[in-house]
mmCIF file of C-alpha atoms in Angstrom:
data_model
loop_
_atom_site.group_PDB
_atom_site.id
_atom_site.type_symbol
_atom_site.label_atom_id
_atom_site.label_comp_id
_atom_site.label_asym_id
_atom_site.label_seq_id
_atom_site.Cartn_x
_atom_site.Cartn_y
_atom_site.Cartn_z
ATOM 1 C CA MET A 1 -31.655 -23.144 2.454
ATOM 2 C CA ASN A 2 -34.774 -25.315 2.205
ATOM 3 C CA LEU A 3 -36.571 -23.550 5.023
ATOM 4 C CA TYR A 4 -36.043 -21.636 8.254
ATOM 5 C CA PRO A 5 -37.241 -23.210 11.514
ATOM 6 C CA LYS A 6 -40.736 -22.141 12.479
ATOM 7 C CA THR A 7 -41.035 -23.287 16.107
ATOM 8 C CA LYS A 8 -38.889 -22.573 19.166
ATOM 9 C CA LYS A 9 -37.856 -26.226 19.340
ATOM 10 C CA GLY A 10 -37.054 -26.205 15.639
ATOM 11 C CA GLN A 11 -34.935 -23.088 16.142
ATOM 12 C CA GLU A 12 -33.013 -24.765 18.968
ATOM 13 C CA LYS A 13 -32.213 -27.809 16.847
ATOM 14 C CA PHE A 14 -31.285 -25.629 13.895
ATOM 15 C CA ASN A 15 -28.914 -23.656 16.137
ATOM 16 C CA LYS A 16 -27.344 -26.929 17.297
ATOM 17 C CA ILE A 17 -26.682 -27.936 13.687
ATOM 18 C CA ILE A 18 -25.089 -24.553 12.929
ATOM 19 C CA LYS A 19 -22.925 -24.664 16.077
ATOM 20 C CA SER A 20 -21.855 -28.250 15.423
ATOM 21 C CA SER A 21 -21.113 -27.560 11.749
ATOM 22 C CA ILE A 22 -18.826 -24.640 12.645
ATOM 23 C CA GLU A 23 -16.905 -26.753 15.166
ATOM 24 C CA THR A 24 -16.794 -29.878 13.001
ATOM 25 C CA ILE A 25 -15.664 -28.076 9.818
ATOM 26 C CA ALA A 26 -13.053 -26.028 11.701
ATOM 27 C CA LYS A 27 -11.713 -29.239 13.243
ATOM 28 C CA LEU A 28 -11.818 -31.671 10.310
ATOM 29 C CA GLY A 29 -11.851 -29.319 7.327
ATOM 30 C CA TYR A 30 -14.791 -28.902 4.990
ATOM 31 C CA SER A 31 -14.030 -31.948 2.811
ATOM 32 C CA ASN A 32 -13.785 -34.321 5.766
ATOM 33 C CA ALA A 33 -16.708 -32.983 7.794
ATOM 34 C CA SER A 34 -19.627 -35.230 6.804
ATOM 35 C CA VAL A 35 -23.287 -34.514 7.415
ATOM 36 C CA GLY A 36 -23.296 -37.601 9.649
ATOM 37 C CA GLU A 37 -20.485 -36.186 11.778
ATOM 38 C CA ILE A 38 -22.178 -32.787 11.973
ATOM 39 C CA THR A 39 -25.576 -34.162 13.035
ATOM 40 C CA ARG A 40 -23.987 -36.661 15.461
ATOM 41 C CA ASN A 41 -22.041 -33.851 17.158
ATOM 42 C CA ALA A 42 -25.202 -31.750 17.208
ATOM 43 C CA GLY A 43 -27.211 -34.567 18.829
ATOM 44 C CA VAL A 44 -29.934 -34.413 16.189
ATOM 45 C CA SER A 45 -31.119 -36.949 13.617
ATOM 46 C CA TYR A 46 -29.306 -37.254 10.289
ATOM 47 C CA GLY A 47 -32.461 -36.532 8.329
ATOM 48 C CA LEU A 48 -33.151 -33.250 10.115
ATOM 49 C CA PHE A 49 -30.146 -31.690 8.324
ATOM 50 C CA TYR A 50 -31.954 -32.092 5.009
ATOM 51 C CA LEU A 51 -35.060 -30.374 6.294
ATOM 52 C CA TYR A 52 -33.032 -27.162 6.444
ATOM 53 C CA PHE A 53 -30.275 -27.640 3.859
ATOM 54 C CA LYS A 54 -30.190 -29.071 0.344
ATOM 55 C CA ASP A 55 -26.660 -30.383 0.926
ATOM 56 C CA LYS A 56 -23.353 -29.538 2.596
ATOM 57 C CA ASP A 57 -22.566 -26.801 0.038
ATOM 58 C CA ASP A 58 -25.865 -25.168 0.906
ATOM 59 C CA LEU A 59 -24.829 -25.176 4.578
ATOM 60 C CA LEU A 60 -21.465 -23.602 3.657
ATOM 61 C CA GLU A 61 -23.300 -20.808 1.871
ATOM 62 C CA GLU A 62 -25.397 -20.230 4.989
ATOM 63 C CA LEU A 63 -22.255 -20.080 7.163
ATOM 64 C CA VAL A 64 -20.674 -17.444 4.897
ATOM 65 C CA LYS A 65 -23.869 -15.387 5.116
ATOM 66 C CA LYS A 66 -23.721 -15.749 8.905
ATOM 67 C CA TYR A 67 -20.089 -14.552 8.877
ATOM 68 C CA ASN A 68 -20.958 -11.629 6.632
ATOM 69 C CA HIS A 69 -24.004 -10.574 8.630
ATOM 70 C CA GLU A 70 -22.631 -10.985 12.171
ATOM 71 C CA MET A 71 -19.215 -9.510 11.441
ATOM 72 C CA ARG A 72 -20.738 -6.433 9.795
ATOM 73 C CA LYS A 73 -23.170 -6.014 12.688
ATOM 74 C CA TYR A 74 -20.356 -6.278 15.242
ATOM 75 C CA ILE A 75 -18.285 -3.634 13.454
ATOM 76 C CA HIS A 76 -21.340 -1.438 12.889
ATOM 77 C CA ASP A 77 -22.210 -1.508 16.607
ATOM 78 C CA SER A 78 -18.578 -0.893 17.593
ATOM 79 C CA ILE A 79 -18.203 2.284 15.551
ATOM 80 C CA ASN A 80 -21.567 3.662 16.635
ATOM 81 C CA GLY A 81 -21.213 7.294 17.696
ATOM 82 C CA ILE A 82 -17.620 7.733 16.528
ATOM 83 C CA GLU A 83 -16.999 10.835 14.435
ATOM 84 C CA GLY A 84 -14.618 11.195 11.495
ATOM 85 C CA ARG A 85 -13.649 8.479 9.019
ATOM 86 C CA ILE A 86 -10.087 8.003 10.296
ATOM 87 C CA ASN A 87 -11.325 7.420 13.844
ATOM 88 C CA ILE A 88 -14.024 5.104 12.506
ATOM 89 C CA GLU A 89 -11.392 3.125 10.569
ATOM 90 C CA LYS A 90 -9.182 2.731 13.631
ATOM 91 C CA ARG A 91 -12.065 1.489 15.771
ATOM 92 C CA GLY A 92 -13.438 -0.653 12.936
ATOM 93 C CA PHE A 93 -10.090 -2.381 12.476
ATOM 94 C CA ARG A 94 -9.974 -3.219 16.196
ATOM 95 C CA ALA A 95 -13.535 -4.512 16.023
ATOM 96 C CA PHE A 96 -12.696 -6.757 13.059
ATOM 97 C CA ILE A 97 -9.727 -8.276 14.896
ATOM 98 C CA GLU A 98 -11.799 -8.736 18.077
ATOM 99 C CA TRP A 99 -14.476 -10.448 16.024
ATOM 100 C CA VAL A 100 -12.041 -12.843 14.306
ATOM 101 C CA LYS A 101 -10.508 -13.700 17.687
ATOM 102 C CA LYS A 102 -13.954 -14.591 19.026
ATOM 103 C CA ASN A 103 -15.017 -16.356 15.824
ATOM 104 C CA THR A 104 -11.808 -17.947 14.559
ATOM 105 C CA HIS A 105 -13.674 -21.084 13.475
ATOM 106 C CA LEU A 106 -16.004 -19.080 11.278
ATOM 107 C CA PHE A 107 -13.044 -17.176 9.815
ATOM 108 C CA LYS A 108 -11.427 -20.515 8.875
ATOM 109 C CA ILE A 109 -14.674 -21.616 7.250
ATOM 110 C CA LEU A 110 -14.743 -18.441 5.153
ATOM 111 C CA LEU A 111 -11.305 -19.422 3.816
ATOM 112 C CA GLU A 112 -12.701 -22.871 2.932
ATOM 113 C CA ALA A 113 -15.512 -21.168 1.040
ATOM 114 C CA GLU A 114 -13.011 -19.567 -1.351
ATOM 115 C CA ILE A 115 -12.300 -23.084 -2.649
ATOM 116 C CA HIS A 116 -15.573 -24.915 -2.168
ATOM 117 C CA ARG A 117 -18.052 -22.106 -2.772
ATOM 118 C CA PRO A 118 -16.104 -19.445 -4.741
ATOM 119 C CA GLU A 119 -19.155 -17.483 -5.887
ATOM 120 C CA THR A 120 -20.324 -17.079 -2.282
ATOM 121 C CA TYR A 121 -16.834 -16.049 -1.174
ATOM 122 C CA LYS A 122 -16.705 -13.473 -3.956
ATOM 123 C CA TRP A 123 -20.220 -12.270 -3.016
ATOM 124 C CA HIS A 124 -19.005 -11.683 0.553
ATOM 125 C CA TYR A 125 -16.057 -9.495 -0.440
ATOM 126 C CA ARG A 126 -17.907 -7.768 -3.262
ATOM 127 C CA MET A 127 -20.687 -6.811 -0.873
ATOM 128 C CA LEU A 128 -18.262 -5.668 1.845
ATOM 129 C CA GLY A 129 -16.089 -3.847 -0.708
ATOM 130 C CA ASP A 130 -19.015 -2.030 -2.329
ATOM 131 C CA HIS A 131 -20.383 -0.807 1.005
ATOM 132 C CA TYR A 132 -16.907 0.125 2.162
ATOM 133 C CA ALA A 133 -16.096 2.080 -1.009
ATOM 134 C CA LYS A 134 -19.332 4.050 -0.627
ATOM 135 C CA TYR A 135 -18.419 5.165 2.923
ATOM 136 C CA LEU A 136 -14.886 6.019 1.825
ATOM 137 C CA LYS A 137 -16.191 8.057 -1.102
ATOM 138 C CA ASP A 138 -18.459 10.033 1.245
ATOM 139 C CA ALA A 139 -15.483 10.746 3.528
ATOM 140 C CA MET A 140 -13.448 11.930 0.519
ATOM 141 C CA LYS A 141 -16.240 14.301 -0.483
ATOM 142 C CA LYS A 142 -16.288 15.732 3.040
ATOM 143 C CA GLY A 143 -12.506 16.149 2.879
ATOM 144 C CA GLU A 144 -11.946 13.809 5.835
ATOM 145 C CA ILE A 145 -9.520 11.572 3.915
ATOM 146 C CA LYS A 146 -7.265 11.914 0.879
ATOM 147 C CA ASP A 147 -9.046 11.711 -2.474
ATOM 148 C CA ARG A 148 -8.245 8.478 -4.314
ATOM 149 C CA ASP A 149 -10.023 5.507 -5.943
ATOM 150 C CA PRO A 150 -12.391 4.326 -3.157
ATOM 151 C CA ASP A 151 -12.601 0.813 -4.571
ATOM 152 C CA ILE A 152 -8.814 0.338 -4.505
ATOM 153 C CA LEU A 153 -8.642 1.826 -1.022
ATOM 154 C CA ALA A 154 -11.383 -0.545 0.209
ATOM 155 C CA TYR A 155 -9.508 -3.610 -1.081
ATOM 156 C CA THR A 156 -6.243 -2.311 0.383
ATOM 157 C CA LEU A 157 -7.814 -2.026 3.825
ATOM 158 C CA MET A 158 -9.654 -5.368 3.560
ATOM 159 C CA GLY A 159 -6.510 -7.152 2.329
ATOM 160 C CA THR A 160 -4.468 -5.663 5.158
ATOM 161 C CA ALA A 161 -7.023 -6.707 7.781
ATOM 162 C CA ASP A 162 -7.360 -10.180 6.307
ATOM 163 C CA PHE A 163 -3.615 -10.880 6.126
ATOM 164 C CA LEU A 164 -2.934 -9.525 9.607
ATOM 165 C CA ALA A 165 -5.744 -11.709 10.979
ATOM 166 C CA ARG A 166 -4.074 -14.741 9.375
ATOM 167 C CA ARG A 167 -0.651 -13.701 10.638
ATOM 168 C CA PHE A 168 -1.561 -12.840 14.245
ATOM 169 C CA ILE A 169 -4.629 -14.982 14.945
ATOM 170 C CA LEU A 170 -4.582 -18.082 12.748
ATOM 171 C CA TRP A 171 -0.841 -18.684 12.523
ATOM 172 C CA ASP A 172 0.608 -17.196 15.639
ATOM 173 C CA ASN A 173 -2.079 -17.411 18.280
ATOM 174 C CA ASP A 174 0.285 -18.698 20.947
ATOM 175 C CA SER A 175 3.299 -16.438 20.803
ATOM 176 C CA LYS A 176 1.688 -13.015 20.390
ATOM 177 C CA SER A 177 -1.472 -12.339 22.279
ATOM 178 C CA ASP A 178 -1.235 -8.576 21.853
ATOM 179 C CA PHE A 179 -2.218 -7.352 18.469
ATOM 180 C CA PRO A 180 -0.100 -4.353 17.393
ATOM 181 C CA PHE A 181 -2.968 -1.874 17.176
ATOM 182 C CA ASN A 182 -0.801 1.230 17.515
ATOM 183 C CA GLU A 183 1.101 0.210 14.400
ATOM 184 C CA ILE A 184 -2.198 -0.237 12.571
ATOM 185 C CA ASP A 185 -3.435 3.183 13.671
ATOM 186 C CA SER A 186 -0.289 4.725 12.245
ATOM 187 C CA LEU A 187 -0.703 2.808 8.974
ATOM 188 C CA ILE A 188 -4.348 3.882 8.652
ATOM 189 C CA GLU A 189 -3.334 7.517 9.127
ATOM 190 C CA SER A 190 -0.586 7.234 6.507
ATOM 191 C CA ILE A 191 -2.906 5.635 3.976
ATOM 192 C CA MET A 192 -5.858 7.933 4.590
ATOM 193 C CA LYS A 193 -4.401 11.325 5.427
ATOM 194 C CA ASN A 194 -1.577 11.785 2.945
ATOM 195 C CA MET B 1 8.975 -35.450 -3.725
ATOM 196 C CA ASN B 2 10.237 -39.017 -4.186
ATOM 197 C CA LEU B 3 12.957 -38.069 -6.654
ATOM 198 C CA TYR B 4 13.841 -35.536 -9.335
ATOM 199 C CA PRO B 5 14.146 -36.726 -12.946
ATOM 200 C CA LYS B 6 17.675 -37.705 -13.894
ATOM 201 C CA THR B 7 17.517 -37.986 -17.692
ATOM 202 C CA LYS B 8 16.424 -35.482 -20.346
ATOM 203 C CA LYS B 9 13.490 -37.716 -21.268
ATOM 204 C CA GLY B 10 12.560 -38.049 -17.594
ATOM 205 C CA GLN B 11 12.652 -34.261 -17.248
ATOM 206 C CA GLU B 12 10.351 -33.857 -20.236
ATOM 207 C CA LYS B 13 7.784 -36.260 -18.803
ATOM 208 C CA PHE B 14 8.064 -34.651 -15.371
ATOM 209 C CA ASN B 15 7.425 -31.240 -16.960
ATOM 210 C CA LYS B 16 4.365 -32.654 -18.696
ATOM 211 C CA ILE B 17 2.980 -33.859 -15.352
ATOM 212 C CA ILE B 18 3.554 -30.448 -13.764
ATOM 213 C CA LYS B 19 1.959 -28.597 -16.690
ATOM 214 C CA SER B 20 -1.023 -30.946 -16.752
ATOM 215 C CA SER B 21 -1.486 -30.790 -12.989
ATOM 216 C CA ILE B 22 -1.617 -26.970 -13.047
ATOM 217 C CA GLU B 23 -4.207 -26.969 -15.825
ATOM 218 C CA THR B 24 -6.249 -29.853 -14.403
ATOM 219 C CA ILE B 25 -6.366 -28.487 -10.837
ATOM 220 C CA ALA B 26 -7.175 -24.949 -12.029
ATOM 221 C CA LYS B 27 -10.017 -26.359 -14.146
ATOM 222 C CA LEU B 28 -11.535 -28.994 -11.834
ATOM 223 C CA GLY B 29 -10.368 -27.824 -8.405
ATOM 224 C CA TYR B 30 -7.893 -29.720 -6.258
ATOM 225 C CA SER B 31 -10.416 -32.162 -4.760
ATOM 226 C CA ASN B 32 -11.780 -33.225 -8.144
ATOM 227 C CA ALA B 33 -8.476 -33.410 -10.038
ATOM 228 C CA SER B 34 -7.477 -37.085 -9.779
ATOM 229 C CA VAL B 35 -4.034 -38.484 -10.463
ATOM 230 C CA GLY B 36 -5.646 -40.437 -13.334
ATOM 231 C CA GLU B 37 -6.976 -37.230 -14.895
ATOM 232 C CA ILE B 38 -3.624 -35.471 -14.447
ATOM 233 C CA THR B 39 -1.556 -38.277 -16.032
ATOM 234 C CA ARG B 40 -4.110 -38.793 -18.828
ATOM 235 C CA ASN B 41 -3.984 -35.084 -19.717
ATOM 236 C CA ALA B 42 -0.177 -35.233 -19.527
ATOM 237 C CA GLY B 43 -0.040 -38.235 -21.861
ATOM 238 C CA VAL B 44 2.070 -40.280 -19.430
ATOM 239 C CA SER B 45 1.401 -43.537 -17.593
ATOM 240 C CA TYR B 46 -0.501 -43.476 -14.305
ATOM 241 C CA GLY B 47 2.365 -45.159 -12.453
ATOM 242 C CA LEU B 48 4.930 -42.562 -13.520
ATOM 243 C CA PHE B 49 3.255 -40.012 -11.232
ATOM 244 C CA TYR B 50 4.259 -42.098 -8.210
ATOM 245 C CA LEU B 51 7.867 -42.247 -9.312
ATOM 246 C CA TYR B 52 8.078 -38.521 -8.599
ATOM 247 C CA PHE B 53 5.375 -37.884 -5.997
ATOM 248 C CA LYS B 54 4.226 -39.717 -2.887
ATOM 249 C CA ASP B 55 0.633 -38.595 -3.507
ATOM 250 C CA LYS B 56 -1.436 -35.663 -4.710
ATOM 251 C CA ASP B 57 -0.699 -33.640 -1.546
ATOM 252 C CA ASP B 58 3.002 -34.050 -2.267
ATOM 253 C CA LEU B 59 2.410 -32.640 -5.766
ATOM 254 C CA LEU B 60 0.512 -29.676 -4.282
ATOM 255 C CA GLU B 61 3.483 -28.924 -2.048
ATOM 256 C CA GLU B 62 5.739 -28.986 -5.108
ATOM 257 C CA LEU B 63 3.420 -26.578 -6.956
ATOM 258 C CA VAL B 64 3.493 -24.096 -4.066
ATOM 259 C CA LYS B 65 7.304 -24.267 -4.054
ATOM 260 C CA LYS B 66 7.253 -23.623 -7.798
ATOM 261 C CA TYR B 67 4.977 -20.600 -7.250
ATOM 262 C CA ASN B 68 7.214 -19.306 -4.478
ATOM 263 C CA HIS B 69 10.446 -19.764 -6.418
ATOM 264 C CA GLU B 70 9.341 -18.520 -9.834
ATOM 265 C CA MET B 71 7.348 -15.556 -8.565
ATOM 266 C CA ARG B 72 10.243 -14.377 -6.391
ATOM 267 C CA LYS B 73 12.688 -14.791 -9.287
ATOM 268 C CA TYR B 74 10.400 -12.815 -11.626
ATOM 269 C CA ILE B 75 10.110 -9.933 -9.157
ATOM 270 C CA HIS B 76 13.819 -10.089 -8.328
ATOM 271 C CA ASP B 77 14.743 -9.807 -12.021
ATOM 272 C CA SER B 78 12.206 -7.023 -12.581
ATOM 273 C CA ILE B 79 13.580 -4.750 -9.877
ATOM 274 C CA ASN B 80 17.205 -5.350 -10.854
ATOM 275 C CA GLY B 81 19.076 -2.058 -11.053
ATOM 276 C CA ILE B 82 16.304 0.089 -9.570
ATOM 277 C CA GLU B 83 17.438 2.443 -6.794
ATOM 278 C CA GLY B 84 15.466 3.431 -3.698
ATOM 279 C CA ARG B 85 12.947 1.306 -1.815
ATOM 280 C CA ILE B 86 9.852 3.246 -2.918
ATOM 281 C CA ASN B 87 10.793 2.858 -6.593
ATOM 282 C CA ILE B 88 11.560 -0.803 -5.993
ATOM 283 C CA GLU B 89 8.153 -1.286 -4.364
ATOM 284 C CA LYS B 90 6.326 0.346 -7.258
ATOM 285 C CA ARG B 91 8.122 -1.800 -9.831
ATOM 286 C CA GLY B 92 7.822 -4.909 -7.643
ATOM 287 C CA PHE B 93 4.066 -4.461 -7.338
ATOM 288 C CA ARG B 94 3.747 -4.223 -11.153
ATOM 289 C CA ALA B 95 5.908 -7.338 -11.497
ATOM 290 C CA PHE B 96 3.712 -9.275 -9.063
ATOM 291 C CA ILE B 97 0.544 -8.371 -10.976
ATOM 292 C CA GLU B 98 2.207 -9.213 -14.322
ATOM 293 C CA TRP B 99 3.260 -12.547 -12.883
ATOM 294 C CA VAL B 100 -0.221 -13.419 -11.578
ATOM 295 C CA LYS B 101 -1.742 -12.471 -14.952
ATOM 296 C CA LYS B 102 0.659 -14.858 -16.697
ATOM 297 C CA ASN B 103 0.286 -17.568 -14.031
ATOM 298 C CA THR B 104 -3.334 -17.257 -12.940
ATOM 299 C CA HIS B 105 -3.698 -21.043 -12.711
ATOM 300 C CA LEU B 106 -0.811 -21.293 -10.296
ATOM 301 C CA PHE B 107 -2.240 -18.418 -8.234
ATOM 302 C CA LYS B 108 -5.536 -20.313 -7.959
ATOM 303 C CA ILE B 109 -3.635 -23.412 -6.853
ATOM 304 C CA LEU B 110 -1.911 -21.409 -4.111
ATOM 305 C CA LEU B 111 -5.375 -20.506 -2.784
ATOM 306 C CA GLU B 112 -6.278 -24.239 -2.791
ATOM 307 C CA ALA B 113 -3.129 -24.920 -0.778
ATOM 308 C CA GLU B 114 -4.419 -22.744 2.069
ATOM 309 C CA ILE B 115 -7.107 -25.418 2.623
ATOM 310 C CA HIS B 116 -5.458 -28.639 1.509
ATOM 311 C CA ARG B 117 -1.860 -27.965 2.557
ATOM 312 C CA PRO B 118 -2.057 -25.204 5.187
ATOM 313 C CA GLU B 119 1.489 -25.662 6.511
ATOM 314 C CA THR B 120 2.912 -25.196 3.017
ATOM 315 C CA TYR B 121 0.736 -22.131 2.427
ATOM 316 C CA LYS B 122 1.927 -20.657 5.705
ATOM 317 C CA TRP B 123 5.542 -21.515 4.805
ATOM 318 C CA HIS B 124 5.141 -19.569 1.552
ATOM 319 C CA TYR B 125 3.920 -16.373 3.217
ATOM 320 C CA ARG B 126 6.224 -16.684 6.212
ATOM 321 C CA MET B 127 9.221 -16.995 3.908
ATOM 322 C CA LEU B 128 8.069 -14.112 1.701
ATOM 323 C CA GLY B 129 7.176 -12.006 4.729
ATOM 324 C CA ASP B 130 10.495 -12.605 6.506
ATOM 325 C CA HIS B 131 12.545 -11.670 3.429
ATOM 326 C CA TYR B 132 10.320 -8.697 2.761
ATOM 327 C CA ALA B 133 10.556 -7.391 6.342
ATOM 328 C CA LYS B 134 14.365 -7.608 6.167
ATOM 329 C CA TYR B 135 14.507 -5.420 3.034
ATOM 330 C CA LEU B 136 12.039 -2.957 4.537
ATOM 331 C CA LYS B 137 14.069 -2.736 7.747
ATOM 332 C CA ASP B 138 17.212 -1.978 5.741
ATOM 333 C CA ALA B 139 15.365 0.794 3.888
ATOM 334 C CA MET B 140 14.176 2.229 7.225
ATOM 335 C CA LYS B 141 17.740 2.282 8.532
ATOM 336 C CA LYS B 142 18.840 4.163 5.417
ATOM 337 C CA GLY B 143 15.987 6.629 5.939
ATOM 338 C CA GLU B 144 14.391 5.760 2.584
ATOM 339 C CA ILE B 145 11.016 4.970 4.115
ATOM 340 C CA LYS B 146 9.132 5.863 7.317
ATOM 341 C CA ASP B 147 10.238 3.948 10.380
ATOM 342 C CA ARG B 148 7.579 1.433 11.541
ATOM 343 C CA ASP B 149 7.214 -2.284 12.335
ATOM 344 C CA PRO B 150 8.675 -3.954 9.191
ATOM 345 C CA ASP B 151 6.715 -7.161 9.771
ATOM 346 C CA ILE B 152 3.360 -5.355 9.868
ATOM 347 C CA LEU B 153 4.323 -3.309 6.826
ATOM 348 C CA ALA B 154 5.289 -6.470 4.908
ATOM 349 C CA TYR B 155 1.907 -8.104 5.619
ATOM 350 C CA THR B 156 0.084 -4.873 4.721
ATOM 351 C CA LEU B 157 1.783 -4.783 1.317
ATOM 352 C CA MET B 158 1.349 -8.529 0.706
ATOM 353 C CA GLY B 159 -2.332 -8.416 1.736
ATOM 354 C CA THR B 160 -2.964 -5.443 -0.544
ATOM 355 C CA ALA B 161 -1.268 -7.145 -3.513
ATOM 356 C CA ASP B 162 -3.099 -10.396 -2.866
ATOM 357 C CA PHE B 163 -6.564 -8.847 -2.589
ATOM 358 C CA LEU B 164 -6.090 -6.609 -5.630
ATOM 359 C CA ALA B 165 -4.947 -9.645 -7.642
ATOM 360 C CA ARG B 166 -8.159 -11.433 -6.642
ATOM 361 C CA ARG B 167 -10.292 -8.386 -7.418
ATOM 362 C CA PHE B 168 -8.773 -7.420 -10.784
ATOM 363 C CA ILE B 169 -7.448 -10.710 -12.148
ATOM 364 C CA LEU B 170 -9.419 -13.608 -10.699
ATOM 365 C CA TRP B 171 -12.830 -11.986 -10.358
ATOM 366 C CA ASP B 172 -12.913 -9.280 -12.949
ATOM 367 C CA ASN B 173 -10.649 -10.434 -15.744
ATOM 368 C CA ASP B 174 -13.114 -9.473 -18.467
ATOM 369 C CA SER B 175 -14.276 -6.003 -17.619
ATOM 370 C CA LYS B 176 -11.041 -4.323 -16.575
ATOM 371 C CA SER B 177 -7.932 -5.186 -18.514
ATOM 372 C CA ASP B 178 -6.013 -2.168 -17.237
ATOM 373 C CA PHE B 179 -4.766 -2.522 -13.710
ATOM 374 C CA PRO B 180 -4.872 0.818 -11.840
ATOM 375 C CA PHE B 181 -1.116 1.073 -11.284
ATOM 376 C CA ASN B 182 -1.098 4.845 -10.766
ATOM 377 C CA GLU B 183 -3.445 4.430 -7.834
ATOM 378 C CA ILE B 184 -1.143 1.776 -6.395
ATOM 379 C CA ASP B 185 1.904 4.016 -6.802
ATOM 380 C CA SER B 186 0.126 6.707 -4.838
ATOM 381 C CA LEU B 187 -0.872 4.233 -2.112
ATOM 382 C CA ILE B 188 2.696 2.912 -1.823
ATOM 383 C CA GLU B 189 3.984 6.475 -1.415
ATOM 384 C CA SER B 190 1.411 7.253 1.266
ATOM 385 C CA ILE B 191 2.197 4.101 3.210
ATOM 386 C CA MET B 192 5.968 4.342 2.925
ATOM 387 C CA LYS B 193 6.784 8.045 2.954
ATOM 388 C CA ASN B 194 4.572 9.485 5.656
#
C-alpha cells in the first residue's frame, strides 16, 4: 500500500474502496474488475484509488491480508476460553465455516490470489500453517492429541476445511444449508485421538 | 473442442499444441499465455489452433479433462491388485503425489482453471468426489473402514492430498525431496480405522 488514510473522512472513503473492490471482484472476477469499475461502484474518484494503492495487484495483496487477519481474529475470539485441543479444533472448524459463510466474497478473492498473487497466497497459508503447527505441537507435548508431524497435521486440517468450504458453501449453497458439523467432529477426533 | 485430429500427422501437430500449451501456461500463467505464443512454441501455424479449439478457454477445458483422465488412470493402474480399502488408500495417495511430481505443470493449470473455468474445475472435483464416495461406501458396507458420511470423507482425503501437494511439490520443491509418506499412512489409518 502507498499509505493508510489519516483522517476520518479518508478512512470512510478507503473503506468504500475496499467494500466495492470485494463486491466487484467477486462479481466480475479479478481480471475483469477494473479500477474504474471499483471506484465507480465505491462512489469515489478514480484517482483516489492510487493514493492508497500502487495498482490492482497491490489491492489484491491488501485483501488477502484482510482475509488472513480478520479470519484469524474471528477464530481466535470464537475459541476463547475453550479447554483442550480437540475441543478447540471442533469449535475452530465451526468458526472457520461461519466466517466463510459470512465472507464468501473474500474467500473467492483468496482463490483468485493463488493465480494472480501466488506469493501472497503462499504467505497466507505458510503463516497460518506455521502458527497452527506450533499449537498442535504444544498439544502433543501435553498429551492432548496423538503425537505426529505437526506440519503435516496442520495442512491436513487446513486442506479439509478448505475443500469442505468449497463443497458446501461455494458450490452447493442452495441445496444444503446445514453444514455437517457432527461428521466433522467425528473426523477431528479420529485424526487427533488415535 | 471443434474436432479431434483424424490423421497421424494431425495427431502429431495436435499433441504439439497440447504440450506447448501446458508449458506456456505453466510458465506465463493462463492470462498471459496467448494463442500466438502457444502456437509459436509448438512450431505450428496460428490458424491450426482454431481448427481444434474454439478459443483459449476451450483449450483450458480440454487440459482439465486431460488432467482428470490421466491422473485417474495412473492411480487406477497403481492400485491394481491391492486388497483392502486402507491399503488401496495408502498406495493411491502415493500414486497421486507421484503423478503431481511428474505433471506439476498440469497441476498448476488445474489451479488456474478454478478462476478461469470454474464450472470445469467443479466438474473435475465433483466427478472425482462422486466416484471416490462410492468406493468408500462400498468399503464401509464390507466393514473395511469406519462407517461415516462417504462424501465428507472423500472431500477430507482430496483436500488433504491437494494441500500437501501444494506444500511439498509446488511451494517447497527444493528443500524437501522426500515426501513424508509414513506420516500420511498413519493419518489414513487414523481417519479410516477409528
